[in-house]
PDB file of C-alpha atoms in Angstrom:
ATOM      1  CA  MET A   1      37.407 -18.796   8.261  1.00 49.00           C
ATOM      2  CA  ALA A   2      36.998 -17.737   4.669  1.00 60.00           C
ATOM      3  CA  LYS A   3      33.716 -19.623   4.434  1.00 65.00           C
ATOM      4  CA  SER A   4      32.217 -17.814   7.413  1.00 69.00           C
ATOM      5  CA  GLY A   5      33.273 -14.453   5.949  1.00 70.00           C
ATOM      6  CA  VAL A   6      31.626 -15.312   2.636  1.00 65.00           C
ATOM      7  CA  LYS A   7      28.501 -16.513   4.438  1.00 71.00           C
ATOM      8  CA  ALA A   8      28.292 -13.286   6.405  1.00 69.00           C
ATOM      9  CA  ALA A   9      28.748 -11.229   3.226  1.00 65.00           C
ATOM     10  CA  VAL A  10      26.048 -13.198   1.402  1.00 63.00           C
ATOM     11  CA  LYS A  11      23.670 -12.829   4.363  1.00 70.00           C
ATOM     12  CA  ALA A  12      24.304  -9.051   4.469  1.00 66.00           C
ATOM     13  CA  VAL A  13      23.564  -8.735   0.752  1.00 62.00           C
ATOM     14  CA  GLN A  14      20.390 -10.827   1.143  1.00 65.00           C
ATOM     15  CA  GLN A  15      19.196  -8.639   3.998  1.00 69.00           C
ATOM     16  CA  LYS A  16      19.767  -5.485   1.944  1.00 71.00           C
ATOM     17  CA  GLY A  17      17.959  -7.075  -0.997  1.00 72.00           C
ATOM     18  CA  ILE A  18      15.026  -8.021   1.194  1.00 77.00           C
ATOM     19  CA  LYS A  19      14.889  -4.492   2.591  1.00 81.00           C
ATOM     20  CA  GLY A  20      14.956  -3.066  -0.955  1.00 80.00           C
ATOM     21  CA  LEU A  21      12.133  -5.364  -2.054  1.00 82.00           C
ATOM     22  CA  ALA A  22      10.109  -4.395   1.001  1.00 83.00           C
ATOM     23  CA  TRP A  23      10.469  -0.687   0.222  1.00 86.00           C
ATOM     24  CA  ALA A  24       9.668  -1.270  -3.476  1.00 86.00           C
ATOM     25  CA  SER A  25       6.561  -3.186  -2.425  1.00 85.00           C
ATOM     26  CA  PHE A  26       5.583  -0.337  -0.098  1.00 88.00           C
ATOM     27  CA  ALA A  27       6.040   2.213  -2.913  1.00 87.00           C
ATOM     28  CA  LEU A  28       3.809   0.153  -5.209  1.00 86.00           C
ATOM     29  CA  ALA A  29       1.248  -0.098  -2.397  1.00 87.00           C
ATOM     30  CA  VAL A  30       1.240   3.686  -2.045  1.00 86.00           C
ATOM     31  CA  VAL A  31       0.693   4.121  -5.794  1.00 85.00           C
ATOM     32  CA  GLY A  32      -1.971   1.415  -5.996  1.00 85.00           C
ATOM     33  CA  GLY A  33      -3.663   2.625  -2.838  1.00 86.00           C
ATOM     34  CA  THR A  34      -3.749   6.196  -4.097  1.00 86.00           C
ATOM     35  CA  LEU A  35      -5.407   5.123  -7.330  1.00 84.00           C
ATOM     36  CA  ALA A  36      -7.883   2.762  -5.628  1.00 85.00           C
ATOM     37  CA  PRO A  37     -10.472   5.157  -4.067  1.00 87.00           C
ATOM     38  CA  GLN A  38     -11.984   6.112  -7.411  1.00 82.00           C
ATOM     39  CA  MET A  39     -12.010   2.552  -8.770  1.00 83.00           C
ATOM     40  CA  PHE A  40     -14.585  -0.185  -8.290  1.00 85.00           C
ATOM     41  CA  LEU A  41     -12.605  -1.738  -5.424  1.00 84.00           C
ATOM     42  CA  GLY A  42     -12.298   1.537  -3.537  1.00 85.00           C
ATOM     43  CA  LYS A  43     -15.961   2.345  -4.116  1.00 87.00           C
ATOM     44  CA  LEU A  44     -16.874  -1.106  -2.787  1.00 90.00           C
ATOM     45  CA  ILE A  45     -14.881  -0.512   0.414  1.00 88.00           C
ATOM     46  CA  GLN A  46     -16.316   2.997   0.777  1.00 88.00           C
ATOM     47  CA  GLY A  47     -19.823   1.579   0.358  1.00 88.00           C
ATOM     48  CA  PHE A  48     -19.146  -1.026   3.037  1.00 91.00           C
ATOM     49  CA  LEU A  49     -17.818   1.625   5.427  1.00 89.00           C
ATOM     50  CA  GLY A  50     -20.879   3.763   4.652  1.00 85.00           C
ATOM     51  CA  LEU A  51     -23.236   0.975   5.725  1.00 88.00           C
ATOM     52  CA  TRP A  52     -22.287   1.375   9.371  1.00 85.00           C
ATOM     53  CA  PRO A  53     -24.530   3.749  11.311  1.00 84.00           C
ATOM     54  CA  TRP A  54     -21.585   5.254  13.193  1.00 86.00           C
ATOM     55  CA  PRO A  55     -19.759   8.047  11.343  1.00 86.00           C
ATOM     56  CA  TRP A  56     -16.699   7.712  13.584  1.00 89.00           C
ATOM     57  CA  ILE A  57     -15.615   4.334  12.125  1.00 90.00           C
ATOM     58  CA  PRO A  58     -13.698   5.657   9.063  1.00 91.00           C
ATOM     59  CA  PRO A  59     -11.690   8.255  11.052  1.00 91.00           C
ATOM     60  CA  VAL A  60     -10.769   5.630  13.661  1.00 93.00           C
ATOM     61  CA  LEU A  61      -9.741   3.164  10.946  1.00 92.00           C
ATOM     62  CA  LEU A  62      -7.709   5.907   9.262  1.00 92.00           C
ATOM     63  CA  ALA A  63      -5.884   6.660  12.518  1.00 93.00           C
ATOM     64  CA  ALA A  64      -5.275   2.924  13.024  1.00 93.00           C
ATOM     65  CA  THR A  65      -3.725   2.555   9.561  1.00 92.00           C
ATOM     66  CA  ILE A  66      -1.470   5.561  10.139  1.00 92.00           C
ATOM     67  CA  VAL A  67      -0.332   4.115  13.473  1.00 94.00           C
ATOM     68  CA  ALA A  68       0.150   0.659  11.883  1.00 92.00           C
ATOM     69  CA  VAL A  69       2.434   2.095   9.192  1.00 92.00           C
ATOM     70  CA  GLY A  70       4.433   4.060  11.751  1.00 92.00           C
ATOM     71  CA  ILE A  71       4.897   1.163  14.147  1.00 92.00           C
ATOM     72  CA  ASP A  72       5.611  -1.390  11.428  1.00 88.00           C
ATOM     73  CA  ILE A  73       8.318   0.737   9.845  1.00 88.00           C
ATOM     74  CA  PHE A  74       9.710   1.905  13.215  1.00 90.00           C
ATOM     75  CA  ILE A  75      10.241  -1.654  14.510  1.00 87.00           C
ATOM     76  CA  ASP A  76      12.818  -2.753  11.934  1.00 83.00           C
ATOM     77  CA  LEU A  77      12.951   0.107   9.397  1.00 85.00           C
ATOM     78  CA  THR A  78      11.309  -2.222   6.890  1.00 83.00           C
ATOM     79  CA  PRO A  79       7.671  -2.033   5.769  1.00 86.00           C
ATOM     80  CA  ASN A  80       6.159  -5.466   6.316  1.00 82.00           C
ATOM     81  CA  GLN A  81       2.632  -6.646   5.535  1.00 83.00           C
ATOM     82  CA  ALA A  82       0.903  -4.375   8.063  1.00 86.00           C
ATOM     83  CA  ALA A  83       2.453  -1.280   6.482  1.00 88.00           C
ATOM     84  CA  ILE A  84       1.711  -2.476   2.968  1.00 88.00           C
ATOM     85  CA  TRP A  85      -1.934  -3.288   3.699  1.00 89.00           C
ATOM     86  CA  SER A  86      -2.287   0.039   5.474  1.00 91.00           C
ATOM     87  CA  ALA A  87      -0.782   1.892   2.514  1.00 90.00           C
ATOM     88  CA  LEU A  88      -3.209   0.127   0.192  1.00 89.00           C
ATOM     89  CA  THR A  89      -6.291   0.953   2.252  1.00 90.00           C
ATOM     90  CA  MET A  90      -5.422   4.336   3.784  1.00 92.00           C
ATOM     91  CA  PRO A  91      -6.527   6.535   0.834  1.00 91.00           C
ATOM     92  CA  THR A  92      -9.813   4.633   0.448  1.00 91.00           C
ATOM     93  CA  ILE A  93     -10.541   4.924   4.158  1.00 92.00           C
ATOM     94  CA  ALA A  94      -9.644   8.631   4.048  1.00 91.00           C
ATOM     95  CA  ALA A  95     -12.040   9.096   1.131  1.00 90.00           C
ATOM     96  CA  SER A  96     -14.737   7.430   3.259  1.00 90.00           C
ATOM     97  CA  VAL A  97     -14.454  10.061   5.995  1.00 89.00           C
ATOM     98  CA  LYS A  98     -17.411  12.429   5.828  1.00 88.00           C
ATOM     99  CA  GLY A  99     -16.713  16.093   5.223  1.00 86.00           C
ATOM    100  CA  LYS A 100     -13.803  18.005   3.784  1.00 90.00           C
ATOM    101  CA  LEU A 101     -11.143  15.286   4.233  1.00 88.00           C
ATOM    102  CA  GLY A 102     -13.108  12.700   2.271  1.00 86.00           C
ATOM    103  CA  ASP A 103     -14.012  15.178  -0.472  1.00 88.00           C
ATOM    104  CA  THR A 104     -10.402  16.382  -0.777  1.00 90.00           C
ATOM    105  CA  VAL A 105      -8.922  12.877  -0.935  1.00 88.00           C
ATOM    106  CA  SER A 106     -11.533  11.790  -3.486  1.00 86.00           C
ATOM    107  CA  GLY A 107     -10.805  14.871  -5.597  1.00 87.00           C
ATOM    108  CA  TRP A 108      -7.045  14.299  -5.517  1.00 88.00           C
ATOM    109  CA  CYS A 109      -7.384  10.629  -6.402  1.00 85.00           C
ATOM    110  CA  GLN A 110      -9.748  11.424  -9.278  1.00 83.00           C
ATOM    111  CA  ALA A 111      -7.371  14.114 -10.565  1.00 85.00           C
ATOM    112  CA  LEU A 112      -4.507  11.607 -10.454  1.00 81.00           C
ATOM    113  CA  LEU A 113      -6.536   9.018 -12.344  1.00 78.00           C
ATOM    114  CA  ASP A 114      -7.449  11.639 -14.943  1.00 78.00           C
ATOM    115  CA  GLN A 115      -3.788  12.593 -15.355  1.00 77.00           C
ATOM    116  CA  ILE A 116      -2.773   8.968 -15.829  1.00 74.00           C
ATOM    117  CA  ASP A 117      -5.590   8.412 -18.289  1.00 71.00           C
ATOM    118  CA  GLY A 118      -4.461  11.586 -20.064  1.00 70.00           C
ATOM    119  CA  TRP A 119      -0.769  10.982 -20.627  1.00 67.00           C
ATOM    120  CA  LEU A 120       0.578   7.737 -19.196  1.00 61.00           C
ATOM    121  CA  HIS A 121      -1.890   5.366 -20.785  1.00 57.00           C
ATOM    122  CA  THR A 122      -0.011   5.301 -24.092  1.00 62.00           C
ATOM    123  CA  TRP A 123       3.129   4.098 -22.288  1.00 62.00           C
ATOM    124  CA  ILE A 124       1.747   1.666 -19.726  1.00 57.00           C
ATOM    125  CA  THR A 125      -1.876   0.695 -20.188  1.00 57.00           C
ATOM    126  CA  ASP A 126      -5.120   1.886 -21.735  1.00 61.00           C
ATOM    127  CA  SER A 127      -6.585   2.548 -18.323  1.00 66.00           C
ATOM    128  CA  SER A 128      -5.460   3.870 -14.988  1.00 69.00           C
ATOM    129  CA  THR A 129      -7.559   1.091 -13.471  1.00 73.00           C
ATOM    130  CA  GLY A 130      -5.248  -1.461 -15.066  1.00 74.00           C
ATOM    131  CA  LEU A 131      -2.236   0.384 -13.690  1.00 74.00           C
ATOM    132  CA  ALA A 132      -3.759   0.487 -10.206  1.00 79.00           C
ATOM    133  CA  ILE A 133      -4.618  -3.204 -10.252  1.00 81.00           C
ATOM    134  CA  ALA A 134      -1.107  -4.038 -11.492  1.00 81.00           C
ATOM    135  CA  CYS A 135       0.465  -1.953  -8.703  1.00 82.00           C
ATOM    136  CA  ILE A 136      -1.748  -3.504  -6.029  1.00 86.00           C
ATOM    137  CA  ALA A 137      -1.095  -7.048  -7.255  1.00 85.00           C
ATOM    138  CA  ALA A 138       2.656  -6.493  -7.581  1.00 84.00           C
ATOM    139  CA  SER A 139       2.783  -4.956  -4.122  1.00 85.00           C
ATOM    140  CA  LEU A 140       0.967  -7.870  -2.502  1.00 85.00           C
ATOM    141  CA  ILE A 141       3.024 -10.479  -4.356  1.00 84.00           C
ATOM    142  CA  MET A 142       6.281  -8.754  -3.447  1.00 80.00           C
ATOM    143  CA  ALA A 143       5.176  -8.343   0.170  1.00 78.00           C
ATOM    144  CA  ARG A 144       4.441 -12.011   0.390  1.00 76.00           C
ATOM    145  CA  ARG A 145       7.892 -12.894  -0.974  1.00 67.00           C
ATOM    146  CA  VAL A 146       9.638 -10.365   1.258  1.00 65.00           C
ATOM    147  CA  VAL A 147       8.029 -11.665   4.438  1.00 61.00           C
ATOM    148  CA  LYS A 148       8.868 -15.292   3.555  1.00 57.00           C
ATOM    149  CA  LYS A 149      12.456 -14.368   2.654  1.00 52.00           C
ATOM    150  CA  SER A 150      12.957 -12.190   5.724  1.00 53.00           C
ATOM    151  CA  LYS A 151      11.699 -14.967   8.032  1.00 53.00           C
ATOM    152  CA  ALA A 152      13.927 -17.517   6.309  1.00 49.00           C
ATOM    153  CA  ALA A 153      16.951 -15.224   6.502  1.00 48.00           C
ATOM    154  CA  GLY A 154      16.212 -14.353  10.113  1.00 52.00           C
ATOM    155  CA  VAL A 155      15.685 -10.662   9.359  1.00 47.00           C
ATOM    156  CA  ALA A 156      12.227 -10.221  10.874  1.00 44.00           C
TER     157      ALA A 156
END
């Protein structure tokens, strides 16, 4: 009996740890995604979205990413890969939308990059681009570990 109680306690702690890692990964995805639209990677995605002759594609993709985040988090209260990928791409897609939304998102992201270049670079990195790439990479690596762990633990 004592062994099953210990096993249950260990499994509960693992599940909470997995949930914490998932939320940390999601937070890093939000930071990396917010910095991405004014970087080379975000500009590449915006250029690709601009190649399509239909101006409705970016708004539809933006709505799809918002729905994906909502559904993914609603299902088990844990952001899995769909939510993390959506958080990474949502600001870039929003910046691709023609008109005021795209201009506003681009302006906010550029202002954030300028702020990071202004005062955080002496603490973290010489460039906000390096910080963004580090956040994106850490988010994707953590998401990969979280999904494997949650499947192995029977969480997801």
